[in-house]
XYZ file of C-alpha atoms in Angstrom:
376
model
C -68.091 0.800 -1.841
C -70.899 3.290 -2.261
C -71.881 6.422 -4.097
C -73.071 9.624 -2.518
C -74.001 13.143 -3.477
C -71.636 16.055 -3.030
C -72.253 19.767 -2.666
C -70.426 20.681 -5.904
C -72.444 18.135 -7.865
C -75.723 19.363 -6.389
C -74.867 22.987 -7.097
C -73.792 22.208 -10.656
C -77.008 20.311 -11.242
C -79.127 23.154 -9.844
C -77.336 25.729 -12.008
C -78.005 23.614 -15.083
C -81.616 23.171 -13.993
C -82.117 26.936 -13.688
C -80.450 27.659 -17.042
C -82.392 24.980 -18.923
C -85.684 26.118 -17.349
C -85.081 29.750 -18.329
C -84.097 28.649 -21.842
C -87.257 26.595 -22.317
C -89.511 29.298 -20.823
C -87.697 32.040 -22.779
C -87.427 34.043 -19.570
C -88.440 33.602 -15.927
C -88.421 35.328 -12.557
C -86.785 33.941 -9.431
C -90.231 33.082 -8.088
C -91.078 31.245 -11.339
C -87.887 29.242 -11.055
C -88.475 28.266 -7.433
C -92.002 27.111 -8.272
C -91.118 25.173 -11.418
C -87.820 23.602 -10.338
C -88.726 22.821 -6.731
C -85.751 24.800 -5.430
C -86.275 26.873 -2.308
C -86.766 30.616 -2.951
C -83.424 31.270 -1.251
C -81.598 28.732 -3.441
C -83.224 30.045 -6.633
C -82.312 33.629 -5.682
C -78.683 32.732 -4.977
C -78.214 30.702 -8.162
C -79.729 33.397 -10.369
C -77.527 36.060 -8.771
C -74.404 33.946 -9.317
C -75.311 33.113 -12.940
C -75.948 36.783 -13.646
C -72.590 37.705 -12.088
C -70.934 35.110 -14.346
C -72.557 36.689 -17.402
C -74.782 33.701 -18.224
C -78.039 35.500 -17.415
C -79.248 39.025 -18.099
C -82.195 41.117 -16.932
C -84.785 41.193 -19.722
C -87.511 43.314 -18.142
C -90.021 43.446 -15.342
C -93.432 41.805 -15.005
C -96.175 43.905 -13.398
C -99.646 42.976 -12.228
C -100.939 40.900 -9.376
C -99.999 41.284 -5.730
C -96.651 42.554 -4.461
C -93.689 44.111 -6.201
C -93.008 43.718 -9.959
C -90.932 40.653 -10.832
C -87.583 40.878 -12.593
C -87.419 38.591 -15.639
C -84.125 36.905 -16.504
C -83.100 35.483 -19.875
C -80.074 33.709 -21.281
C -77.279 36.102 -22.266
C -76.667 35.155 -25.888
C -73.354 37.042 -26.023
C -71.758 34.748 -23.424
C -70.991 31.906 -25.801
C -70.821 30.891 -29.458
C -70.870 27.509 -31.155
C -70.788 26.047 -34.653
C -73.183 23.302 -35.688
C -72.623 20.982 -38.644
C -74.951 18.512 -40.340
C -73.090 15.950 -42.430
C -75.903 14.548 -44.554
C -75.901 12.000 -47.327
C -76.626 14.683 -49.903
C -75.490 17.985 -48.363
C -73.319 19.745 -45.784
C -74.823 22.481 -43.587
C -72.897 24.701 -41.154
C -74.406 27.262 -38.758
C -73.037 29.731 -36.212
C -75.116 30.045 -33.027
C -74.928 32.254 -29.971
C -75.442 31.035 -26.387
C -79.195 31.532 -26.698
C -79.440 29.295 -29.771
C -79.958 32.144 -32.255
C -78.619 31.354 -35.747
C -76.194 34.079 -36.823
C -74.858 32.546 -40.068
C -75.733 29.589 -42.296
C -73.915 27.850 -45.150
C -75.330 24.893 -47.089
C -73.737 22.973 -49.960
C -75.401 20.117 -51.858
C -73.186 17.111 -52.584
C -73.560 13.690 -54.134
C -72.128 12.006 -51.015
C -69.770 13.526 -48.422
C -66.034 12.932 -48.664
C -64.538 13.070 -45.181
C -61.405 15.146 -45.704
C -63.337 17.699 -47.803
C -66.011 17.996 -45.122
C -63.449 18.583 -42.381
C -61.660 21.201 -44.479
C -64.904 23.004 -45.272
C -66.016 23.039 -41.627
C -62.603 24.390 -40.575
C -62.848 27.144 -43.204
C -66.381 28.080 -42.077
C -65.132 28.297 -38.469
C -62.186 30.504 -39.441
C -64.357 32.937 -41.400
C -67.143 33.179 -38.828
C -64.917 33.458 -35.768
C -62.772 36.108 -37.477
C -65.908 38.246 -37.872
C -66.567 38.212 -34.102
C -65.134 40.656 -31.593
C -62.068 39.394 -29.656
C -64.054 38.861 -26.455
C -66.691 36.972 -28.415
C -64.044 34.675 -29.897
C -62.885 33.954 -26.360
C -66.414 32.713 -25.642
C -66.318 30.098 -28.429
C -67.433 26.754 -26.933
C -66.742 24.345 -29.785
C -68.233 22.537 -32.779
C -71.122 20.086 -32.784
C -71.311 17.454 -35.529
C -74.605 15.760 -36.417
C -74.555 12.861 -38.835
C -76.204 9.456 -39.327
C -74.391 6.869 -37.205
C -74.504 4.514 -40.200
C -73.980 7.056 -42.952
C -72.522 4.401 -45.247
C -75.405 1.969 -44.688
C -78.348 1.603 -47.102
C -75.926 2.706 -49.812
C -77.803 0.890 -52.591
C -80.765 3.257 -52.127
C -78.739 6.311 -53.144
C -76.000 4.720 -55.252
C -73.031 4.987 -52.883
C -69.994 2.809 -53.598
C -68.333 0.611 -50.929
C -65.225 2.830 -51.043
C -67.285 5.958 -50.382
C -69.025 4.279 -47.448
C -65.684 3.039 -46.041
C -64.515 6.664 -45.776
C -66.773 7.020 -42.717
C -65.250 4.258 -40.601
C -64.497 3.909 -36.910
C -61.949 6.766 -36.708
C -64.353 9.541 -37.769
C -64.451 11.310 -34.401
C -60.658 11.316 -34.097
C -60.330 12.729 -37.627
C -62.694 15.637 -36.874
C -61.024 16.444 -33.569
C -57.579 16.444 -35.177
C -58.722 18.568 -38.108
C -60.667 21.187 -36.139
C -58.406 21.744 -33.114
C -61.239 22.709 -30.745
C -63.796 20.935 -28.543
C -65.919 18.710 -30.814
C -69.225 17.062 -29.857
C -70.986 14.315 -31.815
C -74.615 13.206 -32.040
C -76.689 11.362 -34.600
C -78.669 13.655 -36.875
C -82.102 12.600 -35.626
C -81.276 13.278 -31.983
C -79.682 16.604 -32.903
C -82.764 17.725 -34.842
C -85.028 16.700 -31.952
C -82.788 18.719 -29.605
C -83.180 21.805 -31.816
C -86.965 21.618 -31.536
C -86.701 20.889 -27.794
C -84.671 24.001 -26.988
C -85.613 26.436 -29.765
C -88.766 25.190 -31.527
C -92.164 23.593 -31.002
C -90.737 21.279 -28.327
C -90.494 24.136 -25.826
C -92.718 23.096 -22.933
C -93.392 19.588 -24.309
C -92.027 16.901 -21.994
C -92.436 13.713 -24.063
C -92.480 13.489 -27.845
C -91.361 11.441 -30.813
C -89.656 13.439 -33.541
C -89.733 12.538 -37.256
C -87.311 14.202 -39.688
C -88.175 13.479 -43.316
C -85.002 14.075 -45.318
C -83.001 12.106 -47.875
C -83.605 9.279 -45.395
C -86.182 9.511 -42.611
C -84.742 9.821 -39.105
C -85.934 10.654 -35.657
C -85.346 11.382 -32.010
C -87.081 10.710 -28.721
C -87.614 13.233 -25.907
C -88.637 11.872 -22.504
C -88.957 14.001 -19.397
C -87.796 17.073 -21.295
C -84.466 15.501 -22.300
C -83.158 13.627 -25.326
C -83.300 9.874 -24.723
C -80.257 8.522 -26.529
C -80.425 4.842 -25.636
C -77.568 2.468 -24.871
C -75.764 3.055 -28.169
C -76.971 6.606 -28.794
C -79.324 5.258 -31.440
C -82.762 5.423 -29.820
C -85.602 6.356 -32.198
C -83.701 5.058 -35.239
C -86.908 5.407 -37.220
C -85.445 4.580 -40.633
C -85.152 0.922 -39.610
C -88.589 0.720 -37.963
C -90.429 -2.270 -39.483
C -93.732 -1.650 -41.214
C -96.116 -4.088 -42.947
C -95.679 -4.828 -46.630
C -97.609 -6.916 -49.132
C -94.677 -9.306 -49.199
C -94.333 -9.412 -45.410
C -92.186 -6.629 -43.944
C -90.489 -3.441 -45.073
C -88.781 -0.524 -43.303
C -89.917 3.070 -42.816
C -86.836 4.194 -44.756
C -88.370 2.943 -48.005
C -91.745 4.645 -47.476
C -91.017 8.012 -45.855
C -87.728 9.241 -47.354
C -87.216 11.882 -50.006
C -84.798 9.795 -52.068
C -87.720 7.640 -53.247
C -89.821 10.683 -54.169
C -86.953 12.367 -56.036
C -86.229 9.172 -57.976
C -89.848 9.021 -59.183
C -90.152 12.657 -60.273
C -89.628 13.716 -63.873
C -91.014 10.523 -65.376
C -94.620 11.559 -65.900
C -97.267 13.317 -63.824
C -95.205 14.821 -60.990
C -98.293 16.076 -59.163
C -99.723 12.570 -59.043
C -96.338 11.197 -57.949
C -96.175 13.659 -55.048
C -99.732 12.867 -53.964
C -99.049 9.123 -54.035
C -95.836 9.600 -52.068
C -97.638 11.680 -49.429
C -100.247 8.943 -48.996
C -97.639 6.187 -48.721
C -95.506 8.265 -46.354
C -98.485 9.172 -44.128
C -99.645 5.568 -43.900
C -96.187 4.342 -42.850
C -95.591 7.123 -40.307
C -99.044 6.595 -38.780
C -98.259 2.890 -38.318
C -95.057 3.781 -36.430
C -96.888 6.343 -34.281
C -99.511 3.788 -33.233
C -96.856 1.369 -32.030
C -94.602 3.945 -30.395
C -97.397 5.721 -28.566
C -98.859 2.482 -27.253
C -95.479 1.861 -25.622
C -94.550 5.401 -24.531
C -97.861 7.302 -24.034
C -96.485 10.457 -25.631
C -97.599 14.058 -25.251
C -96.931 14.848 -28.898
C -95.435 13.843 -32.222
C -93.278 16.422 -34.014
C -93.155 16.093 -37.791
C -90.412 17.986 -39.592
C -87.769 17.676 -42.274
C -86.486 18.980 -45.585
C -89.965 19.804 -46.904
C -91.556 23.185 -47.516
C -94.088 24.232 -44.893
C -97.124 23.634 -47.127
C -96.089 20.068 -47.987
C -95.172 19.353 -44.371
C -98.586 20.489 -43.152
C -100.316 18.398 -45.823
C -98.325 15.394 -44.647
C -99.185 16.114 -41.006
C -102.889 16.281 -41.861
C -102.738 12.943 -43.656
C -100.801 11.331 -40.802
C -103.401 12.581 -38.308
C -106.272 11.292 -40.441
C -104.630 7.903 -40.937
C -103.802 7.603 -37.236
C -107.388 8.435 -36.247
C -108.794 5.941 -38.763
C -106.636 3.018 -37.614
C -106.137 3.646 -33.880
C -107.529 1.118 -31.357
C -110.319 2.182 -29.002
C -108.008 2.569 -25.985
C -105.595 4.894 -27.802
C -104.730 8.318 -26.333
C -103.861 10.338 -29.416
C -100.715 12.495 -29.048
C -100.835 16.059 -30.315
C -99.465 16.461 -33.845
C -96.972 19.342 -34.124
C -95.180 20.626 -37.222
C -91.538 21.498 -36.632
C -90.490 25.134 -36.681
C -86.833 24.718 -37.619
C -87.297 22.007 -40.256
C -84.517 21.870 -42.866
C -81.652 23.139 -40.694
C -82.756 21.372 -37.497
C -79.893 18.798 -37.456
C -77.247 21.524 -37.861
C -78.892 23.795 -35.273
C -79.165 20.874 -32.872
C -75.503 20.096 -33.467
C -74.634 23.682 -32.565
C -76.591 23.301 -29.343
C -74.570 20.233 -28.292
C -71.770 22.181 -26.550
C -74.406 24.187 -24.665
C -76.491 21.109 -23.874
C -73.441 19.226 -22.614
C -72.380 22.052 -20.301
C -75.664 23.565 -19.155
C -78.391 20.912 -19.180
C -79.313 19.011 -15.989
C -77.654 15.625 -15.727
C -78.488 13.424 -12.777
C -74.991 11.954 -13.023
C -73.611 15.272 -11.817
C -75.273 14.625 -8.459
C -73.021 11.639 -7.842
C -69.387 11.559 -6.920
C -66.876 8.787 -7.445
C -66.678 5.595 -5.388
C -66.064 6.231 -1.724
C -65.210 3.844 1.077
């Protein structure tokens, strides 16, 4: 038995390659696409023409200058599809409506002590009804589904935030089936760290960056890993599970969760000098994140580290500066320092990334699409 390529698989892959390249470049000519993707000029021309005829691409202008005729620039047609993204966090629920180009059209966020599954599903369904009803009929026909981003182990580490065993049990093995039954539309799932990293990859500072480690500092710290311009999910979809990364402790070993998560900062505030508490937390957080960066980069040789999360921009930049300084002070001599980038999307990144899941699943290159089933 063997496996071989087939013309439909190759074409599908090349269409995805063209769409993802245009998305990441925010516009490209046919000549740009042939050069960047390695497709022949004839193949790039044909694919762009077909994608434009299908309504997935639109002419965005013309580029003049240089030799020859002006180049026509193509961009993603945002009106060709709509999705809803949902972040189910340990302390809040966020829903967003996106168009095909990843532009956020509506946002709804509600704080909560800890999510209750049936209430979350009902609220997501209500958000979908309201937002889709506001679209034109042809736009509703272009609805691609709902993406759900949540921690894979949302009920774990419950002692840190005071969650009861019964609350944690609510998020058992049948979660995906419950969402699909309650929403009655295509539903896509991803862990929150990967989803947030995807948002920066397609719509934020990750545009044009091939390999980076993403940190999301929220109630708990999480992360994602981008290799070769794609999310690296790992065998169980849990690659870059940064919360459980071990770090040194005076007593032996601790986990990044306890040093770089907002729950610990929020618990310490209001008991004295809050300014001093924040400064101490920033130092502790920066030291722990720098330790993880040193280990990860020694293994992966990254282009960049993206630091983001539920922090205001000023605090996030202060943290990035301290992480950079700590990394530089403790790095070995043979260390190639990755670029430090501050996330653009920040607080809503997991929800935006969730909304991108239906697009990513349908229109991002996947080498598996080049292969057909077993043949004799």
